[in-house]
Amino acid sequence: MTAKIEFENSKKRIEHIEDVLSSVAAGDLDVRVETTIEDDLTGVEEAINILIEDLTYELKQSKKMREELEEKLSKIEEQQNTILRQQDDLLELSSPVTKVWDNILILPVIGTLDSQRAQIMMENLLHKIVETGCTISILDITGVPTVDTQVANHLLKTVTSARLLGADCIISGISPAIAQTIVHLGIDLSVIRTKATLQDAMIYSMRKNRQLVDGKIKTEHAENEEIEN
Amino acid sequence: MDLALHEKKIPIIKIHDFLIVSIQVDMHDKLAIQLQAQILEEIEKTGAKGVLIDISVLEMVDSFIGRMLSGMASMASIMDAAVVIVGMQPAVAITLVELGLEMPGVDTALNMEKGIEMLQERLDSEFI
Amino acid sequence: MDEITFDNNWEQLGKYPIQTEHDIVKVRQLVRHYAKEARMGIVEQTRVTTAVSELFRNMYNYAGGGEVLIERGVVESKRALIVTCLDEGPGIEDLELAMKDGYTSGMGMGYGLPGTKRLVDRFEIQTKVGKGTTVRIMKWR
């Protein structure tokens, strides 16, 4: 009789253990195996409780670590974004387009030109042309030792695009090496105006400018002369 | 996003010797062809000596519209009218050049004022 | 060239028919919208919009229309806008010739493919005479 009761008890306790374990498996870490009787099964029950405690602790630790990692990751991402932004800023700073005279823009380029910088430079210059309404711009590349074909292509593209906007773009200071690259590209150079030095480009621009700005006065003058004759 | 495209004619305005056309919509091909014919007819009718085509609001010019514009310039030219494309956006210019459409022989101006000056000067110089 | 596949893990943004000229205008405006959403710069937006306009017109003119699939996905660890144009037209007989760069001599065979290729970061084409042509372009920031 007692054996049967004991057996029934054990069965109930094992069922209880099963319930607790399945709760834990489902994620509820607050449950514990409850026990009142001390016998052979008690050890198992206590061991399970200790295991649940350990598990709870480990889970908390790993959650904390994950949070820390995520925080670090987002910090790194933020830093990376800052670097990218600064790179962009730097690229923009390295192509300063300046209005030097009525109707004349200058973009002096110094240092090595890579494709990306050439691209940004081109966009900046074209935007500035539209913004200021200057019809003459000088792209001075005296400070650029060499260019690869891609960059040379960008330079030529800048000139052709400027023409499409309705502006002249003069390239000055072409080094022998760059001249070689440009000619090897096999692009029609008749549309591109080049000047030896920035000074030459400046003189040319001013003359052209006078023609543009004073054009009307000049034609009036010519008309007057015609009438006199 | 406004996707509405109505079969509206693009208005052509005549001021003195010039025609002024401002393209304000993203044109589909038929509209572009229609505009070309319309401008040529207007040149004949009014005897205009120049045409200013303002494309400053166009966000895109593809090869079709590019060719229409340069064709337009040649056609008007043999009808004794000069065409000036006005106000092309930098992004559009870059894309056209990359596409391989450098539009040689087409005159361009930064803005309407400069375009008119350009045409006026050309007209004046013819009579010196 | 790699074969154009459709089992990529890309997010589909839309699938549109190109049957009329209005479709060309409508769908290219959608492409610009997605390019803007992908935070591309104004020049990049213009490039991709112009490129798809060329492709749509080819479909419309040479194949009597077709279908466009717009997707967003990661390609070579870059976030890309992917546009695939499918048609069941006559196909291109001499693809090599059609892809020949006519940078100085005009537009090559008239499909304008070399120019279009220059405007995007990745250009894939697959064509079969009598079956049709599939062109896929990708643009990333």
GROMACS .gro file of C-alpha atoms in nm:
model
  498
    1MET     CA    1   0.000   0.000   0.000
    2THR     CA    2   0.271   0.255   0.102
    3ALA     CA    3   0.475   0.145  -0.199
    4LYS     CA    4   0.186   0.227  -0.422
    5ILE     CA    5   0.142   0.573  -0.264
    6GLU     CA    6   0.515   0.635  -0.294
    7PHE     CA    7   0.500   0.532  -0.658
    8GLU     CA    8   0.204   0.763  -0.722
    9ASN     CA    9   0.394   1.047  -0.551
   10SER     CA   10   0.706   0.988  -0.757
   11LYS     CA   11   0.500   0.986  -1.072
   12LYS     CA   12   0.344   1.318  -0.979
   13ARG     CA   13   0.683   1.467  -0.896
   14ILE     CA   14   0.832   1.349  -1.225
   15GLU     CA   15   0.535   1.497  -1.407
   16HIS     CA   16   0.600   1.822  -1.217
   17ILE     CA   17   0.967   1.810  -1.326
   18GLU     CA   18   0.855   1.759  -1.685
   19ASP     CA   19   0.622   2.060  -1.659
   20VAL     CA   20   0.899   2.279  -1.517
   21LEU     CA   21   1.144   2.168  -1.787
   22SER     CA   22   0.900   2.239  -2.065
   23SER     CA   23   0.829   2.584  -1.915
   24VAL     CA   24   1.202   2.651  -1.908
   25ALA     CA   25   1.234   2.531  -2.265
   26ALA     CA   26   0.956   2.772  -2.358
   27GLY     CA   27   1.157   3.055  -2.207
   28ASP     CA   28   1.010   3.094  -1.860
   29LEU     CA   29   1.310   3.102  -1.631
   30ASP     CA   30   1.122   3.196  -1.314
   31VAL     CA   31   0.984   2.849  -1.246
   32ARG     CA   32   1.158   2.608  -1.007
   33VAL     CA   33   1.095   2.245  -0.912
   34GLU     CA   34   0.911   2.252  -0.580
   35THR     CA   35   0.976   1.977  -0.335
   36THR     CA   36   0.873   1.896   0.022
   37ILE     CA   37   0.993   1.541   0.066
   38GLU     CA   38   1.355   1.439   0.101
   39ASP     CA   39   1.446   1.119  -0.078
   40ASP     CA   40   1.645   0.989  -0.378
   41LEU     CA   41   1.455   1.211  -0.623
   42THR     CA   42   1.531   1.529  -0.426
   43GLY     CA   43   1.888   1.533  -0.556
   44VAL     CA   44   1.766   1.530  -0.914
   45GLU     CA   45   1.514   1.801  -0.839
   46GLU     CA   46   1.779   2.023  -0.677
   47ALA     CA   47   2.021   1.959  -0.964
   48ILE     CA   48   1.756   2.072  -1.209
   49ASN     CA   49   1.696   2.389  -1.008
   50ILE     CA   50   2.069   2.462  -1.006
   51LEU     CA   51   2.081   2.405  -1.381
   52ILE     CA   52   1.795   2.651  -1.432
   53GLU     CA   53   1.978   2.906  -1.214
   54ASP     CA   54   2.295   2.861  -1.421
   55LEU     CA   55   2.103   2.888  -1.744
   56THR     CA   56   1.935   3.208  -1.627
   57TYR     CA   57   2.271   3.357  -1.537
   58GLU     CA   58   2.433   3.256  -1.867
   59LEU     CA   59   2.142   3.390  -2.068
   60LYS     CA   60   2.161   3.720  -1.884
   61GLN     CA   61   2.534   3.739  -1.949
   62SER     CA   62   2.505   3.665  -2.319
   63LYS     CA   63   2.221   3.914  -2.353
   64LYS     CA   64   2.437   4.177  -2.192
   65MET     CA   65   2.728   4.092  -2.418
   66ARG     CA   66   2.512   4.103  -2.724
   67GLU     CA   67   2.384   4.445  -2.627
   68GLU     CA   68   2.739   4.566  -2.576
   69LEU     CA   69   2.843   4.429  -2.914
   70GLU     CA   70   2.549   4.586  -3.088
   71GLU     CA   71   2.630   4.918  -2.926
   72LYS     CA   72   2.992   4.890  -3.040
   73LEU     CA   73   2.882   4.795  -3.389
   74SER     CA   74   2.652   5.093  -3.422
   75LYS     CA   75   2.936   5.314  -3.295
   76ILE     CA   76   3.168   5.171  -3.561
   77GLU     CA   77   2.905   5.224  -3.829
   78GLU     CA   78   2.863   5.579  -3.716
   79GLN     CA   79   3.238   5.636  -3.730
   80GLN     CA   80   3.250   5.486  -4.076
   81ASN     CA   81   2.975   5.718  -4.191
   82THR     CA   82   3.169   6.011  -4.049
   83ILE     CA   83   3.480   5.900  -4.238
   84LEU     CA   84   3.282   5.867  -4.560
   85ARG     CA   85   3.127   6.208  -4.508
   86GLN     CA   86   3.466   6.362  -4.439
   87GLN     CA   87   3.605   6.198  -4.750
   88ASP     CA   88   3.325   6.359  -4.949
   89ASP     CA   89   3.394   6.693  -4.784
   90LEU     CA   90   3.764   6.659  -4.856
   91LEU     CA   91   3.695   6.578  -5.219
   92GLU     CA   92   3.478   6.884  -5.247
   93LEU     CA   93   3.734   7.101  -5.073
   94SER     CA   94   3.999   6.980  -5.312
   95SER     CA   95   3.816   7.127  -5.608
   96PRO     CA   96   3.766   7.494  -5.522
   97VAL     CA   97   3.584   7.671  -5.801
   98THR     CA   98   3.634   8.047  -5.774
   99LYS     CA   99   3.490   8.336  -5.964
  100VAL     CA  100   3.794   8.550  -6.042
  101TRP     CA  101   3.646   8.804  -6.273
  102ASP     CA  102   3.316   8.909  -6.417
  103ASN     CA  103   3.198   8.603  -6.610
  104ILE     CA  104   3.516   8.398  -6.543
  105LEU     CA  105   3.553   8.093  -6.316
  106ILE     CA  106   3.880   7.921  -6.228
  107LEU     CA  107   3.930   7.568  -6.101
  108PRO     CA  108   4.294   7.503  -6.015
  109VAL     CA  109   4.361   7.133  -5.972
  110ILE     CA  110   4.660   7.028  -5.765
  111GLY     CA  111   4.784   6.677  -5.697
  112THR     CA  112   4.695   6.340  -5.829
  113LEU     CA  113   4.359   6.309  -5.993
  114ASP     CA  114   4.179   5.983  -5.959
  115SER     CA  115   3.858   5.898  -6.134
  116GLN     CA  116   3.640   5.973  -5.833
  117ARG     CA  117   3.795   6.312  -5.767
  118ALA     CA  118   3.777   6.401  -6.136
  119GLN     CA  119   3.410   6.309  -6.134
  120ILE     CA  120   3.327   6.526  -5.833
  121MET     CA  121   3.538   6.807  -5.974
  122MET     CA  122   3.344   6.795  -6.297
  123GLU     CA  123   3.008   6.803  -6.120
  124ASN     CA  124   3.119   7.092  -5.898
  125LEU     CA  125   3.243   7.301  -6.185
  126LEU     CA  126   2.928   7.245  -6.392
  127HIS     CA  127   2.704   7.333  -6.098
  128LYS     CA  128   2.903   7.645  -6.030
  129ILE     CA  129   2.875   7.747  -6.396
  130VAL     CA  130   2.496   7.724  -6.377
  131GLU     CA  131   2.482   7.888  -6.035
  132THR     CA  132   2.698   8.190  -6.125
  133GLY     CA  133   2.600   8.219  -6.490
  134CYS     CA  134   2.968   8.256  -6.584
  135THR     CA  135   3.021   8.159  -6.947
  136ILE     CA  136   3.398   8.116  -6.930
  137SER     CA  137   3.578   7.874  -6.701
  138ILE     CA  138   3.942   7.777  -6.680
  139LEU     CA  139   4.042   7.431  -6.568
  140ASP     CA  140   4.407   7.466  -6.471
  141ILE     CA  141   4.590   7.137  -6.436
  142THR     CA  142   4.944   7.273  -6.401
  143GLY     CA  143   4.960   7.099  -6.063
  144VAL     CA  144   4.866   6.759  -6.200
  145PRO     CA  145   5.168   6.551  -6.306
  146THR     CA  146   4.995   6.270  -6.494
  147VAL     CA  147   4.651   6.131  -6.555
  148ASP     CA  148   4.527   5.792  -6.664
  149THR     CA  149   4.297   5.751  -6.961
  150GLN     CA  150   3.988   5.747  -6.739
  151VAL     CA  151   4.075   6.080  -6.579
  152ALA     CA  152   4.171   6.229  -6.916
  153ASN     CA  153   3.831   6.118  -7.034
  154HIS     CA  154   3.669   6.299  -6.740
  155LEU     CA  155   3.856   6.618  -6.826
  156LEU     CA  156   3.734   6.606  -7.184
  157LYS     CA  157   3.386   6.519  -7.066
  158THR     CA  158   3.391   6.829  -6.845
  159VAL     CA  159   3.467   7.049  -7.145
  160THR     CA  160   3.199   6.891  -7.364
  161SER     CA  161   2.938   6.903  -7.086
  162ALA     CA  162   3.018   7.268  -7.017
  163ARG     CA  163   2.959   7.340  -7.383
  164LEU     CA  164   2.619   7.173  -7.363
  165LEU     CA  165   2.531   7.404  -7.074
  166GLY     CA  166   2.631   7.702  -7.285
  167ALA     CA  167   2.974   7.778  -7.139
  168ASP     CA  168   3.334   7.763  -7.258
  169CYS     CA  169   3.583   7.559  -7.063
  170ILE     CA  170   3.952   7.618  -7.129
  171ILE     CA  171   4.212   7.373  -7.006
  172SER     CA  172   4.549   7.520  -6.917
  173GLY     CA  173   4.881   7.379  -6.806
  174ILE     CA  174   4.879   7.046  -6.985
  175SER     CA  175   5.201   6.857  -6.915
  176PRO     CA  176   5.372   6.651  -7.188
  177ALA     CA  177   5.263   6.329  -7.021
  178ILE     CA  178   4.899   6.439  -7.012
  179ALA     CA  179   4.917   6.555  -7.374
  180GLN     CA  180   5.031   6.206  -7.470
  181THR     CA  181   4.746   6.041  -7.279
  182ILE     CA  182   4.484   6.270  -7.428
  183VAL     CA  183   4.602   6.217  -7.784
  184HIS     CA  184   4.614   5.841  -7.734
  185LEU     CA  185   4.246   5.852  -7.639
  186GLY     CA  186   4.177   5.944  -7.998
  187ILE     CA  187   3.918   6.206  -7.916
  188ASP     CA  188   3.847   6.499  -8.145
  189LEU     CA  189   4.047   6.783  -7.998
  190SER     CA  190   3.911   7.052  -8.225
  191VAL     CA  191   3.631   7.123  -7.978
  192ILE     CA  192   3.869   7.166  -7.687
  193ARG     CA  193   4.050   7.488  -7.626
  194THR     CA  194   4.379   7.453  -7.445
  195LYS     CA  195   4.623   7.718  -7.332
  196ALA     CA  196   4.986   7.668  -7.226
  197THR     CA  197   4.969   7.845  -6.892
  198LEU     CA  198   4.709   7.980  -6.655
  199GLN     CA  199   4.827   8.328  -6.753
  200ASP     CA  200   4.761   8.260  -7.121
  201ALA     CA  201   4.420   8.121  -7.037
  202MET     CA  202   4.346   8.430  -6.828
  203ILE     CA  203   4.451   8.669  -7.107
  204TYR     CA  204   4.242   8.477  -7.358
  205SER     CA  205   3.940   8.479  -7.126
  206MET     CA  206   3.963   8.850  -7.058
  207ARG     CA  207   3.981   8.925  -7.430
  208LYS     CA  208   3.689   8.701  -7.501
  209ASN     CA  209   3.504   8.851  -7.210
  210ARG     CA  210   3.555   9.203  -7.340
  211GLN     CA  211   3.414   9.087  -7.669
  212LEU     CA  212   3.113   8.940  -7.494
  213VAL     CA  213   3.051   9.218  -7.248
  214ASP     CA  214   3.134   9.507  -7.480
  215GLY     CA  215   3.004   9.331  -7.787
  216LYS     CA  216   2.709   9.561  -7.831
  217ILE     CA  217   2.913   9.879  -7.800
  218LYS     CA  218   3.150   9.744  -8.059
  219THR     CA  219   2.880   9.661  -8.310
  220GLU     CA  220   2.721  10.002  -8.258
  221HIS     CA  221   3.058  10.156  -8.323
  222ALA     CA  222   3.096   9.950  -8.638
  223GLU     CA  223   2.753  10.060  -8.754
  224ASN     CA  224   2.841  10.424  -8.694
  225GLU     CA  225   3.153  10.385  -8.898
  226GLU     CA  226   2.952  10.232  -9.175
  227ILE     CA  227   2.714  10.524  -9.173
  228GLU     CA  228   3.002  10.772  -9.183
  229ASN     CA  229   3.148  10.597  -9.479
  230MET     CA  230   0.450   6.146  -5.794
  231ASP     CA  231   0.282   6.316  -6.080
  232LEU     CA  232   0.251   6.070  -6.363
  233ALA     CA  233  -0.022   6.253  -6.545
  234LEU     CA  234   0.073   6.321  -6.904
  235HIS     CA  235  -0.187   6.494  -7.105
  236GLU     CA  236  -0.182   6.532  -7.477
  237LYS     CA  237  -0.129   6.902  -7.435
  238LYS     CA  238   0.055   7.103  -7.692
  239ILE     CA  239   0.371   7.272  -7.574
  240PRO     CA  240   0.314   7.648  -7.617
  241ILE     CA  241   0.537   7.843  -7.854
  242ILE     CA  242   0.564   8.213  -7.782
  243LYS     CA  243   0.683   8.468  -8.035
  244ILE     CA  244   0.874   8.775  -7.917
  245HIS     CA  245   1.010   9.008  -8.187
  246ASP     CA  246   1.219   8.794  -8.417
  247PHE     CA  247   1.236   8.495  -8.189
  248LEU     CA  248   1.029   8.198  -8.085
  249ILE     CA  249   1.045   8.088  -7.725
  250VAL     CA  250   0.962   7.730  -7.630
  251SER     CA  251   0.974   7.609  -7.274
  252ILE     CA  252   0.955   7.233  -7.232
  253GLN     CA  253   0.791   7.169  -6.897
  254VAL     CA  254   0.695   6.801  -6.920
  255ASP     CA  255   0.876   6.473  -6.940
  256MET     CA  256   0.816   6.419  -7.311
  257HIS     CA  257   0.730   6.091  -7.472
  258ASP     CA  258   0.846   6.031  -7.828
  259LYS     CA  259   0.531   6.135  -8.015
  260LEU     CA  260   0.512   6.460  -7.822
  261ALA     CA  261   0.875   6.533  -7.912
  262ILE     CA  262   0.813   6.469  -8.281
  263GLN     CA  263   0.498   6.678  -8.267
  264LEU     CA  264   0.689   6.963  -8.105
  265GLN     CA  265   0.953   6.950  -8.378
  266ALA     CA  266   0.691   6.982  -8.652
  267GLN     CA  267   0.510   7.252  -8.458
  268ILE     CA  268   0.822   7.466  -8.422
  269LEU     CA  269   0.912   7.435  -8.791
  270GLU     CA  270   0.560   7.536  -8.889
  271GLU     CA  271   0.578   7.831  -8.656
  272ILE     CA  272   0.910   7.940  -8.809
  273GLU     CA  273   0.754   7.936  -9.152
  274LYS     CA  274   0.442   8.117  -9.038
  275THR     CA  275   0.613   8.394  -8.840
  276GLY     CA  276   0.942   8.427  -9.023
  277ALA     CA  277   1.124   8.403  -8.693
  278LYS     CA  278   1.502   8.426  -8.710
  279GLY     CA  279   1.576   8.234  -8.396
  280VAL     CA  280   1.430   7.972  -8.165
  281LEU     CA  281   1.508   7.944  -7.796
  282ILE     CA  282   1.428   7.607  -7.643
  283ASP     CA  283   1.434   7.618  -7.265
  284ILE     CA  284   1.496   7.274  -7.114
  285SER     CA  285   1.594   7.387  -6.765
  286VAL     CA  286   1.322   7.183  -6.599
  287LEU     CA  287   1.394   6.866  -6.794
  288GLU     CA  288   1.546   6.612  -6.558
  289MET     CA  289   1.643   6.379  -6.836
  290VAL     CA  290   1.725   6.393  -7.204
  291ASP     CA  291   1.774   6.055  -7.363
  292SER     CA  292   1.910   5.978  -7.709
  293PHE     CA  293   1.572   6.022  -7.873
  294ILE     CA  294   1.507   6.367  -7.736
  295GLY     CA  295   1.874   6.456  -7.785
  296ARG     CA  296   1.853   6.365  -8.151
  297MET     CA  297   1.524   6.546  -8.185
  298LEU     CA  298   1.685   6.863  -8.049
  299SER     CA  299   1.992   6.847  -8.272
  300GLY     CA  300   1.778   6.754  -8.573
  301MET     CA  301   1.560   7.049  -8.488
  302ALA     CA  302   1.864   7.279  -8.495
  303SER     CA  303   1.972   7.157  -8.839
  304MET     CA  304   1.622   7.180  -8.984
  305ALA     CA  305   1.565   7.529  -8.849
  306SER     CA  306   1.906   7.633  -8.971
  307ILE     CA  307   1.826   7.550  -9.333
  308MET     CA  308   1.504   7.745  -9.286
  309ASP     CA  309   1.724   8.041  -9.186
  310ALA     CA  310   1.648   8.031  -8.815
  311ALA     CA  311   1.907   7.966  -8.545
  312VAL     CA  312   1.823   7.735  -8.255
  313VAL     CA  313   1.966   7.780  -7.907
  314ILE     CA  314   1.914   7.519  -7.638
  315VAL     CA  315   1.883   7.701  -7.307
  316GLY     CA  316   1.943   7.599  -6.948
  317MET     CA  317   2.044   7.236  -6.970
  318GLN     CA  318   2.105   7.091  -6.624
  319PRO     CA  319   2.459   6.970  -6.544
  320ALA     CA  320   2.343   6.613  -6.477
  321VAL     CA  321   2.167   6.605  -6.812
  322ALA     CA  322   2.477   6.737  -6.992
  323ILE     CA  323   2.705   6.479  -6.829
  324THR     CA  324   2.465   6.196  -6.912
  325LEU     CA  325   2.429   6.306  -7.274
  326VAL     CA  326   2.805   6.318  -7.321
  327GLU     CA  327   2.844   5.973  -7.165
  328LEU     CA  328   2.570   5.843  -7.387
  329GLY     CA  329   2.778   5.960  -7.681
  330LEU     CA  330   2.554   6.249  -7.781
  331GLU     CA  331   2.775   6.552  -7.771
  332MET     CA  332   2.540   6.743  -8.002
  333PRO     CA  333   2.804   6.914  -8.214
  334GLY     CA  334   2.676   7.212  -8.405
  335VAL     CA  335   2.399   7.283  -8.157
  336ASP     CA  336   2.423   7.622  -7.991
  337THR     CA  337   2.362   7.641  -7.619
  338ALA     CA  338   2.317   7.911  -7.359
  339LEU     CA  339   2.324   7.914  -6.980
  340ASN     CA  340   1.997   8.101  -6.950
  341MET     CA  341   1.725   8.268  -7.154
  342GLU     CA  342   1.882   8.612  -7.128
  343LYS     CA  343   2.217   8.489  -7.260
  344GLY     CA  344   2.040   8.295  -7.532
  345ILE     CA  345   1.852   8.601  -7.653
  346GLU     CA  346   2.172   8.810  -7.646
  347MET     CA  347   2.344   8.544  -7.850
  348LEU     CA  348   2.074   8.537  -8.115
  349GLN     CA  349   2.044   8.915  -8.123
  350GLU     CA  350   2.418   8.953  -8.172
  351ARG     CA  351   2.416   8.705  -8.453
  352LEU     CA  352   2.128   8.883  -8.618
  353ASP     CA  353   2.299   9.221  -8.581
  354SER     CA  354   2.629   9.095  -8.718
  355GLU     CA  355   2.457   8.979  -9.034
  356PHE     CA  356   2.390   9.338  -9.130
  357ILE     CA  357   2.726   9.492  -9.063
  358MET     CA  358   2.894   3.678  -6.979
  359ASP     CA  359   2.709   3.527  -6.684
  360GLU     CA  360   2.366   3.401  -6.749
  361ILE     CA  361   2.085   3.623  -6.625
  362THR     CA  362   1.912   3.441  -6.341
  363PHE     CA  363   1.594   3.509  -6.149
  364ASP     CA  364   1.645   3.322  -5.825
  365ASN     CA  365   1.834   3.604  -5.658
  366ASN     CA  366   1.747   3.711  -5.309
  367TRP     CA  367   1.647   4.055  -5.421
  368GLU     CA  368   1.349   4.253  -5.306
  369GLN     CA  369   1.106   4.304  -5.589
  370LEU     CA  370   0.985   4.664  -5.612
  371GLY     CA  371   0.759   4.618  -5.908
  372LYS     CA  372   0.687   4.460  -6.241
  373TYR     CA  373   0.553   4.673  -6.523
  374PRO     CA  374   0.459   4.624  -6.887
  375ILE     CA  375   0.603   4.849  -7.158
  376GLN     CA  376   0.334   4.862  -7.424
  377THR     CA  377   0.290   5.231  -7.497
  378GLU     CA  378   0.504   5.543  -7.505
  379HIS     CA  379   0.331   5.651  -7.188
  380ASP     CA  380   0.457   5.335  -7.020
  381ILE     CA  381   0.812   5.436  -7.110
  382VAL     CA  382   0.767   5.774  -6.943
  383LYS     CA  383   0.579   5.632  -6.645
  384VAL     CA  384   0.821   5.351  -6.565
  385ARG     CA  385   1.134   5.561  -6.612
  386GLN     CA  386   0.989   5.811  -6.365
  387LEU     CA  387   0.937   5.521  -6.124
  388VAL     CA  388   1.299   5.416  -6.170
  389ARG     CA  389   1.408   5.770  -6.085
  390HIS     CA  390   1.187   5.758  -5.781
  391TYR     CA  391   1.358   5.440  -5.659
  392ALA     CA  392   1.702   5.583  -5.740
  393LYS     CA  393   1.614   5.886  -5.531
  394GLU     CA  394   1.492   5.660  -5.253
  395ALA     CA  395   1.826   5.476  -5.265
  396ARG     CA  396   1.982   5.817  -5.197
  397MET     CA  397   2.171   5.835  -5.523
  398GLY     CA  398   2.306   6.175  -5.625
  399ILE     CA  399   2.132   6.377  -5.895
  400VAL     CA  400   2.383   6.277  -6.164
  401GLU     CA  401   2.350   5.908  -6.074
  402GLN     CA  402   1.971   5.938  -6.081
  403THR     CA  403   1.986   6.096  -6.424
  404ARG     CA  404   2.224   5.830  -6.551
  405VAL     CA  405   2.007   5.539  -6.446
  406THR     CA  406   1.685   5.703  -6.565
  407THR     CA  407   1.837   5.776  -6.904
  408ALA     CA  408   1.979   5.424  -6.931
  409VAL     CA  409   1.641   5.261  -6.868
  410SER     CA  410   1.472   5.503  -7.106
  411GLU     CA  411   1.705   5.378  -7.381
  412LEU     CA  412   1.631   5.016  -7.298
  413PHE     CA  413   1.254   5.071  -7.278
  414ARG     CA  414   1.256   5.242  -7.615
  415ASN     CA  415   1.449   4.951  -7.768
  416MET     CA  416   1.184   4.712  -7.635
  417TYR     CA  417   0.907   4.932  -7.766
  418ASN     CA  418   1.062   4.992  -8.109
  419TYR     CA  419   1.223   4.658  -8.187
  420ALA     CA  420   1.026   4.403  -7.988
  421GLY     CA  421   0.681   4.555  -7.978
  422GLY     CA  422   0.701   4.599  -7.604
  423GLY     CA  423   0.802   4.392  -7.309
  424GLU     CA  424   0.818   4.373  -6.934
  425VAL     CA  425   1.028   4.550  -6.672
  426LEU     CA  426   1.127   4.414  -6.335
  427ILE     CA  427   1.256   4.659  -6.076
  428GLU     CA  428   1.444   4.513  -5.782
  429ARG     CA  429   1.661   4.617  -5.491
  430GLY     CA  430   1.937   4.393  -5.362
  431VAL     CA  431   2.294   4.352  -5.251
  432VAL     CA  432   2.545   4.285  -5.528
  433GLU     CA  433   2.917   4.256  -5.452
  434SER     CA  434   2.833   4.387  -5.105
  435LYS     CA  435   2.690   4.705  -5.254
  436ARG     CA  436   2.327   4.808  -5.235
  437ALA     CA  437   2.207   4.804  -5.591
  438LEU     CA  438   1.903   4.910  -5.787
  439ILE     CA  439   1.843   4.642  -6.047
  440VAL     CA  440   1.629   4.685  -6.357
  441THR     CA  441   1.565   4.390  -6.586
  442CYS     CA  442   1.400   4.434  -6.926
  443LEU     CA  443   1.248   4.127  -7.086
  444ASP     CA  444   1.105   4.106  -7.435
  445GLU     CA  445   1.001   3.838  -7.677
  446GLY     CA  446   1.111   4.024  -7.985
  447PRO     CA  447   1.330   3.918  -8.275
  448GLY     CA  448   1.650   3.923  -8.067
  449ILE     CA  449   1.981   4.072  -8.174
  450GLU     CA  450   2.167   3.885  -8.447
  451ASP     CA  451   2.514   4.026  -8.403
  452LEU     CA  452   2.543   4.109  -8.035
  453GLU     CA  453   2.913   4.184  -8.062
  454LEU     CA  454   2.845   4.446  -8.325
  455ALA     CA  455   2.556   4.590  -8.126
  456MET     CA  456   2.782   4.628  -7.824
  457LYS     CA  457   3.065   4.786  -8.022
  458ASP     CA  458   3.152   5.124  -7.882
  459GLY     CA  459   3.067   5.404  -8.120
  460TYR     CA  460   3.184   5.677  -7.886
  461THR     CA  461   3.311   5.897  -8.168
  462SER     CA  462   3.132   5.754  -8.469
  463GLY     CA  463   2.776   5.791  -8.342
  464MET     CA  464   2.544   5.532  -8.205
  465GLY     CA  465   2.667   5.207  -8.361
  466MET     CA  466   2.380   4.984  -8.462
  467GLY     CA  467   2.110   5.209  -8.331
  468TYR     CA  468   2.028   5.020  -8.013
  469GLY     CA  469   2.246   5.263  -7.820
  470LEU     CA  470   2.369   4.979  -7.602
  471PRO     CA  471   2.732   5.093  -7.559
  472GLY     CA  472   2.613   5.435  -7.443
  473THR     CA  473   2.365   5.278  -7.205
  474LYS     CA  474   2.636   5.051  -7.068
  475ARG     CA  475   2.852   5.353  -6.989
  476LEU     CA  476   2.577   5.499  -6.770
  477VAL     CA  477   2.545   5.204  -6.530
  478ASP     CA  478   2.768   4.999  -6.302
  479ARG     CA  479   2.673   4.660  -6.439
  480PHE     CA  480   2.526   4.567  -6.774
  481GLU     CA  481   2.418   4.215  -6.867
  482ILE     CA  482   2.253   4.108  -7.189
  483GLN     CA  483   2.120   3.782  -7.318
  484THR     CA  484   1.962   3.745  -7.657
  485LYS     CA  485   1.836   3.469  -7.880
  486VAL     CA  486   1.732   3.526  -8.238
  487GLY     CA  487   1.360   3.472  -8.272
  488LYS     CA  488   1.312   3.432  -7.897
  489GLY     CA  489   1.383   3.768  -7.744
  490THR     CA  490   1.624   3.975  -7.542
  491THR     CA  491   1.684   4.023  -7.172
  492VAL     CA  492   1.889   4.315  -7.048
  493ARG     CA  493   1.973   4.370  -6.684
  494ILE     CA  494   2.138   4.681  -6.550
  495MET     CA  495   2.254   4.760  -6.199
  496LYS     CA  496   2.340   5.086  -6.037
  497TRP     CA  497   2.484   5.133  -5.693
  498ARG     CA  498   2.571   5.438  -5.491
   0.00000   0.00000   0.00000
